Amino acid sequence: MEEQIERLARECREEISAAGSENALYAVRVKFLGKSGLISELMKGMRNLAPEQRPVMGKIVNETRASLEAEFAAKGKQLHEKELAEKLASEKIDITINEGSRTGRLHPLSAVRQRLVDFFVSMGFDVMDGPEVETDYYNFEALNVPKDHPARDMQDTFFLGGNLLLRSQTSASQVRYMEEHKPPLKMISPGRVFRNDDDATHSPVFHQLEGLVVDRGITMCDLKGILDEFAKHFFGKDTKVRFRPSYFPFTEPSVEVDVSCAMCHGKGCKICKGTGWIEILGAGIVNRKVLRTCGIDPDEYTGFAFGFGIDRIANIIHGIPHIKLLYENDIRFLEQFR
Ligand code: DAH
């Protein structure tokens, strides 16, 4: 029996020294010194010894156990220190690296939108927010675009079922505003609009800013005056504005508005596609039908309205070639705007 103990102790020492981790060492401990480990099993054989031999063997077993325990403890400490050192090394953070502080800033679209709103507020316009999920009535019908009217094809609309749709134009806000306010009124409504359009120059989500002025005696001259100021403020003092006849169901007459190209000052370049002019918005005198629908007497009041893409204005101001850049949120792009 003594020999067996010695053999087990030898095996145990070999396995202790081979153990490469605290977990492995624990498994060795269970195998040899555990409740049903090899040494405990061996002790069961004591029963078969002569009574006088039992205390002698007991002493040997206890001493062996104690010496193995000491070795487990020593190896355990060594492994623990090694594992701790490895863990600390792998989690090391070099706090001496200085990446500079990165401050947040407004998205170019938000910044331009804010400037636009500031400009119109400084001219006495009220700011209104309309719902992005609109009814057919506000987006089309009240704006003189009845169901099945071909003018609906001008805007590829996302219909949501029932009478609901994602608004395709902020013009819907005009109607809501006129329902709630009596003239004289001056309002702008900036916001997100949606169209089923997706190519190099169109994004299914983009932003518009709508303007509306209704009072006694409002004419095309008032529209021209405001837009002249607007163009000078955003595109430079020498900027000229021109009107071209156009068609919108909610204005009569309607115009398309161009500004002289700030890049080439009218000579013709890549930005203005050689024409010297850049189209920026649609506008006109509010259709009498629309005023009447909104409870305003068209014999007493007249008004003008305009609507433009905020994205387009941002692209012109910053020389951004592609509308998609505004929506990809690539940090390398966004960091260029301070
Ligand atoms: N809602 C038009 C569009 O999305 C733009 C527009 C044109 C708005 C003429 C107006 C306007 O208020 O009078 O194409």
Coordinates of C-alpha atoms and ligand atoms in Angstrom, one line a residue:
M1 CA 0.0 0.0 0.0
E2 CA 2.9 2.3 0.8
E3 CA 4.1 1.8 -2.8
Q4 CA 0.7 2.6 -4.2
I5 CA 0.7 5.9 -2.3
E6 CA 4.1 6.8 -3.5
R7 CA 3.1 6.1 -7.1
L8 CA -0.1 8.2 -6.8
A9 CA 1.9 11.1 -5.2
R10 CA 4.4 10.9 -8.1
E11 CA 1.7 11.0 -10.7
C12 CA 0.0 13.8 -8.9
R13 CA 3.2 15.9 -8.8
E14 CA 3.7 15.3 -12.6
E15 CA 0.2 16.5 -13.3
I16 CA 0.6 19.5 -11.1
S17 CA 3.7 20.6 -12.9
A18 CA 2.0 20.0 -16.3
A19 CA -1.1 22.1 -15.4
G20 CA -1.2 25.2 -17.6
S21 CA -4.1 27.0 -16.1
E22 CA -5.9 27.5 -12.8
N23 CA -8.8 25.4 -14.2
A24 CA -6.6 22.6 -15.2
L25 CA -4.9 22.6 -11.8
Y26 CA -8.3 22.4 -10.1
A27 CA -9.2 19.4 -12.2
V28 CA -6.0 17.6 -11.0
R29 CA -6.8 18.5 -7.5
V30 CA -10.3 16.9 -7.8
K31 CA -8.8 13.8 -9.5
F32 CA -6.3 13.1 -6.6
L33 CA -7.5 14.8 -3.4
G34 CA -11.3 15.1 -4.1
K35 CA -13.9 13.3 -2.0
S36 CA -14.0 10.5 -4.4
G37 CA -10.5 11.1 -5.7
L38 CA -7.7 8.5 -6.1
I39 CA -6.3 9.0 -2.7
S40 CA -9.6 8.7 -0.9
E41 CA -10.3 5.5 -2.9
L42 CA -7.0 4.2 -1.7
M43 CA -7.8 4.9 1.9
K44 CA -10.8 2.7 1.6
G45 CA -8.3 -0.2 1.4
M46 CA -7.2 0.6 5.0
R47 CA -10.0 -1.6 6.2
N48 CA -8.1 -4.7 5.0
L49 CA -4.9 -3.8 6.9
A50 CA -3.9 -5.3 10.2
P51 CA -4.9 -3.1 13.1
E52 CA -1.4 -2.2 14.1
Q53 CA -0.5 -1.1 10.6
R54 CA -3.5 1.3 10.2
P55 CA -2.0 4.2 12.3
V56 CA 1.3 3.9 10.4
M57 CA -0.4 4.0 7.0
G58 CA -2.7 6.8 8.2
K59 CA 0.3 8.9 9.1
I60 CA 1.9 8.3 5.7
V61 CA -1.3 9.2 3.9
N62 CA -1.8 12.4 5.9
E63 CA 1.7 13.5 5.3
T64 CA 1.5 12.9 1.6
R65 CA -1.8 14.7 1.5
A66 CA -0.3 17.7 3.3
S67 CA 2.7 17.9 1.0
L68 CA 0.5 17.6 -2.1
E69 CA -1.8 20.4 -0.7
A70 CA 1.3 22.6 -0.3
E71 CA 2.3 22.0 -3.9
F72 CA -1.2 22.7 -5.2
A73 CA -1.1 26.0 -3.3
A74 CA 2.3 27.0 -4.6
K75 CA 1.4 26.1 -8.2
G76 CA -2.0 27.8 -7.8
K77 CA -0.4 31.0 -6.8
Q78 CA 2.0 30.9 -9.7
L79 CA -0.7 30.2 -12.2
H80 CA -2.9 33.0 -10.7
E81 CA -0.2 35.5 -11.1
K82 CA 0.6 34.4 -14.6
E83 CA -3.1 34.6 -15.7
L84 CA -3.6 38.0 -14.0
A85 CA -0.5 39.4 -15.8
E86 CA -1.8 38.1 -19.2
K87 CA -5.2 39.6 -18.6
L88 CA -3.8 43.0 -17.6
A89 CA -1.6 43.0 -20.7
S90 CA -4.5 42.2 -23.0
E91 CA -6.7 44.9 -21.4
K92 CA -4.1 47.6 -21.4
I93 CA -5.2 51.1 -22.6
D94 CA -2.6 53.6 -23.6
I95 CA -4.0 56.7 -22.0
T96 CA -1.1 58.7 -23.4
I97 CA -2.5 58.6 -27.0
N98 CA -4.1 62.0 -27.7
E99 CA -6.7 61.8 -30.5
G100 CA -7.8 65.4 -29.9
S101 CA -11.3 66.1 -28.7
R102 CA -14.1 65.4 -31.3
T103 CA -16.9 67.8 -31.0
G104 CA -20.3 67.3 -32.5
R105 CA -21.8 69.6 -35.0
L106 CA -25.0 70.1 -36.9
H107 CA -25.7 68.0 -40.0
P108 CA -25.3 70.3 -43.0
L109 CA -29.0 69.9 -43.8
S110 CA -30.0 70.9 -40.2
A111 CA -27.7 73.9 -40.4
V112 CA -29.0 75.1 -43.7
R113 CA -32.6 74.6 -42.6
Q114 CA -31.9 76.6 -39.5
R115 CA -30.4 79.5 -41.5
L116 CA -33.5 79.4 -43.8
V117 CA -35.9 79.5 -41.0
D118 CA -33.9 82.4 -39.3
F119 CA -34.1 84.3 -42.6
F120 CA -37.9 84.0 -42.9
V121 CA -38.5 84.6 -39.2
S122 CA -36.5 87.8 -39.5
M123 CA -39.1 88.9 -42.2
G124 CA -42.0 88.2 -39.9
F125 CA -43.0 84.7 -41.0
D126 CA -44.6 82.3 -38.6
V127 CA -43.2 78.7 -38.6
M128 CA -45.5 75.7 -38.7
D129 CA -44.9 72.0 -38.5
G130 CA -47.2 69.7 -40.4
P131 CA -47.7 65.9 -40.0
E132 CA -45.5 63.6 -42.2
V133 CA -48.4 61.1 -42.5
E134 CA -51.0 63.1 -44.2
T135 CA -54.5 62.6 -45.6
D136 CA -55.2 62.7 -49.3
Y137 CA -57.3 65.8 -48.6
Y138 CA -54.5 68.0 -47.4
N139 CA -51.8 66.7 -49.7
F140 CA -53.9 66.8 -52.8
E141 CA -57.6 67.5 -52.8
A142 CA -57.7 70.8 -51.0
L143 CA -54.8 71.9 -53.2
N144 CA -56.9 71.6 -56.3
V145 CA -55.6 68.1 -57.2
P146 CA -58.7 65.9 -57.3
K147 CA -58.6 62.1 -57.5
D148 CA -57.6 60.9 -61.0
H149 CA -56.3 64.3 -62.0
P150 CA -53.2 64.0 -64.2
A151 CA -51.3 66.4 -62.0
R152 CA -51.0 63.7 -59.4
D153 CA -48.5 62.0 -61.7
M154 CA -46.1 64.9 -61.0
Q155 CA -45.4 63.4 -57.6
D156 CA -44.8 59.7 -57.2
T157 CA -46.6 59.3 -53.9
F158 CA -46.3 56.6 -51.2
F159 CA -49.9 55.7 -50.4
L160 CA -50.5 54.1 -47.1
G161 CA -54.0 52.7 -47.6
G162 CA -57.3 54.3 -46.7
N163 CA -57.0 58.0 -47.1
L164 CA -53.5 58.2 -45.7
L165 CA -50.2 58.8 -47.5
L166 CA -46.7 60.0 -46.7
R167 CA -46.9 63.7 -47.7
S168 CA -45.2 64.4 -51.0
Q169 CA -45.0 68.1 -50.5
T170 CA -45.1 70.6 -47.6
S171 CA -47.8 72.4 -49.5
A172 CA -50.2 70.4 -47.4
S173 CA -49.2 72.7 -44.5
Q174 CA -50.6 75.7 -46.4
V175 CA -54.1 74.2 -46.1
R176 CA -53.8 73.3 -42.5
Y177 CA -52.5 76.8 -41.7
M178 CA -55.2 78.6 -43.6
E179 CA -57.9 76.6 -41.8
E180 CA -56.6 77.8 -38.5
H181 CA -55.5 81.4 -39.2
K182 CA -57.3 84.4 -40.7
P183 CA -55.4 86.7 -43.0
P184 CA -53.2 88.6 -43.0
L185 CA -50.9 85.6 -42.7
K186 CA -47.3 84.8 -43.4
M187 CA -46.0 81.4 -42.7
I188 CA -43.3 78.9 -43.6
S189 CA -43.4 75.2 -43.1
P190 CA -40.1 73.3 -43.4
G191 CA -40.1 69.5 -43.1
R192 CA -39.5 66.0 -44.5
V193 CA -41.4 64.9 -47.6
F194 CA -41.4 61.5 -49.4
R195 CA -41.6 60.3 -53.0
N196 CA -41.1 57.0 -54.7
D197 CA -38.0 58.3 -56.6
D198 CA -34.5 57.0 -56.1
D199 CA -31.6 58.0 -58.5
A200 CA -28.5 60.2 -58.6
T201 CA -30.5 63.4 -58.1
H202 CA -33.5 62.1 -56.1
S203 CA -33.8 60.6 -52.7
P204 CA -37.1 59.0 -51.5
V205 CA -36.8 61.2 -48.4
F206 CA -36.0 64.8 -48.8
H207 CA -36.8 68.2 -47.3
Q208 CA -38.9 71.1 -48.5
L209 CA -39.7 74.5 -47.2
E210 CA -43.1 76.0 -48.0
G211 CA -44.0 79.6 -47.8
L212 CA -47.4 81.3 -47.8
V213 CA -48.4 85.0 -47.6
V214 CA -52.1 86.0 -47.8
D215 CA -53.4 89.5 -47.4
R216 CA -55.3 92.2 -49.2
G217 CA -53.6 93.3 -52.4
I218 CA -50.8 90.7 -52.5
T219 CA -49.3 90.5 -56.0
M220 CA -46.5 88.8 -58.0
C221 CA -44.3 91.9 -57.1
D222 CA -44.4 90.9 -53.4
L223 CA -43.3 87.4 -54.3
K224 CA -40.5 88.7 -56.5
G225 CA -39.4 91.1 -53.7
I226 CA -39.1 88.4 -51.1
L227 CA -37.4 86.0 -53.4
D228 CA -34.9 88.7 -54.5
E229 CA -33.9 89.1 -50.9
F230 CA -33.8 85.4 -50.3
A231 CA -31.5 84.8 -53.3
K232 CA -29.1 87.7 -52.4
H233 CA -28.9 86.5 -48.8
F234 CA -28.1 82.8 -49.6
F235 CA -26.3 83.0 -53.0
G236 CA -24.6 86.4 -52.9
K237 CA -25.4 90.1 -53.4
D238 CA -25.2 90.0 -57.2
T239 CA -27.6 87.1 -57.6
K240 CA -30.4 87.7 -60.0
V241 CA -33.8 86.0 -59.9
R242 CA -35.9 85.2 -63.0
F243 CA -39.5 83.8 -63.3
R244 CA -40.5 81.3 -66.0
P245 CA -44.1 80.4 -66.6
S246 CA -45.1 77.0 -65.2
Y247 CA -48.0 75.0 -63.9
F248 CA -49.0 74.0 -60.4
P249 CA -52.6 73.2 -59.6
F250 CA -52.6 75.3 -56.4
T251 CA -51.2 78.5 -58.0
E252 CA -52.5 80.6 -60.9
P253 CA -50.5 81.9 -62.4
S254 CA -47.6 79.6 -61.6
V255 CA -43.9 80.2 -62.0
E256 CA -40.6 78.3 -61.9
V257 CA -37.9 80.4 -60.2
D258 CA -34.2 80.4 -61.3
V259 CA -31.3 82.2 -59.7
S260 CA -28.2 83.3 -61.6
C261 CA -25.4 80.8 -61.2
A262 CA -23.1 81.9 -58.3
M263 CA -20.2 79.9 -59.8
C264 CA -20.0 81.4 -63.2
H265 CA -22.1 84.6 -62.8
G266 CA -24.3 83.7 -65.7
K267 CA -21.5 82.7 -68.2
G268 CA -22.4 79.0 -68.1
C269 CA -20.6 76.2 -66.2
K270 CA -20.9 72.6 -65.1
I271 CA -23.1 73.5 -62.1
C272 CA -25.7 75.4 -64.1
K273 CA -25.3 73.0 -67.0
G274 CA -24.1 75.8 -69.3
T275 CA -27.3 77.9 -68.9
G276 CA -26.1 80.5 -66.4
W277 CA -29.2 79.8 -64.3
I278 CA -30.1 77.3 -61.6
E279 CA -33.7 76.4 -60.9
I280 CA -34.5 76.6 -57.2
L281 CA -38.2 76.6 -56.6
G282 CA -41.8 76.6 -57.7
A283 CA -44.2 79.5 -56.8
G284 CA -47.2 81.4 -57.8
I285 CA -50.3 83.3 -56.8
V286 CA -52.5 81.1 -54.6
N287 CA -55.3 79.6 -56.7
R288 CA -58.7 81.2 -55.9
K289 CA -60.1 77.7 -55.5
V290 CA -57.6 76.9 -52.8
L291 CA -58.4 80.1 -50.8
R292 CA -62.1 79.3 -51.0
T293 CA -61.6 75.7 -49.9
C294 CA -59.8 77.0 -46.8
G295 CA -62.5 79.5 -46.0
I296 CA -60.8 82.7 -47.3
D297 CA -62.7 85.0 -49.6
P298 CA -60.7 85.2 -52.9
D299 CA -62.4 88.5 -53.8
E300 CA -61.1 90.1 -50.7
Y301 CA -57.7 88.4 -50.3
T302 CA -54.9 87.3 -52.5
G303 CA -51.7 85.5 -51.7
F304 CA -48.5 84.0 -53.0
A305 CA -47.0 80.6 -52.2
F306 CA -43.6 79.0 -52.9
G307 CA -41.9 75.8 -52.2
F308 CA -38.3 74.6 -52.5
G309 CA -36.1 71.7 -51.6
I310 CA -33.9 72.4 -48.6
D311 CA -31.5 69.6 -49.8
R312 CA -31.1 71.4 -53.1
I313 CA -30.3 74.7 -51.4
A314 CA -27.8 73.0 -49.2
N315 CA -26.2 71.3 -52.2
I316 CA -25.9 74.6 -54.1
I317 CA -24.5 76.5 -51.1
H318 CA -21.9 73.9 -50.3
G319 CA -21.2 72.6 -53.8
I320 CA -22.3 69.1 -52.9
P321 CA -22.6 67.1 -56.1
H322 CA -24.9 64.3 -55.0
I323 CA -28.0 64.3 -52.8
K324 CA -27.3 60.9 -51.4
L325 CA -24.2 62.3 -49.6
L326 CA -26.6 64.1 -47.3
Y327 CA -28.2 60.8 -46.2
E328 CA -25.3 58.4 -46.0
N329 CA -23.9 60.1 -42.9
D330 CA -20.3 59.3 -43.7
I331 CA -18.3 60.9 -41.0
R332 CA -15.6 62.0 -43.5
F333 CA -18.3 64.0 -45.4
L334 CA -20.0 65.4 -42.3
E335 CA -16.7 66.6 -40.7
Q336 CA -16.2 69.1 -43.6
F337 CA -19.0 71.3 -42.4
R338 CA -18.3 73.6 -39.5
Ligands
DAH1 N1 -45.3 71.7 -53.9 C1 -44.5 71.9 -55.1 C2 -43.6 70.7 -55.4 O1 -43.4 69.9 -54.5 C3 -43.7 73.1 -55.0 C4 -44.5 74.3 -55.0 C5 -44.8 74.9 -56.2 C6 -45.0 74.8 -53.9 C7 -45.6 76.1 -56.3 C8 -45.8 76.0 -53.9 C9 -46.0 76.6 -55.1 O2 -46.2 76.5 -52.8 O3 -46.8 77.7 -55.1 O4 -43.2 70.5 -56.5

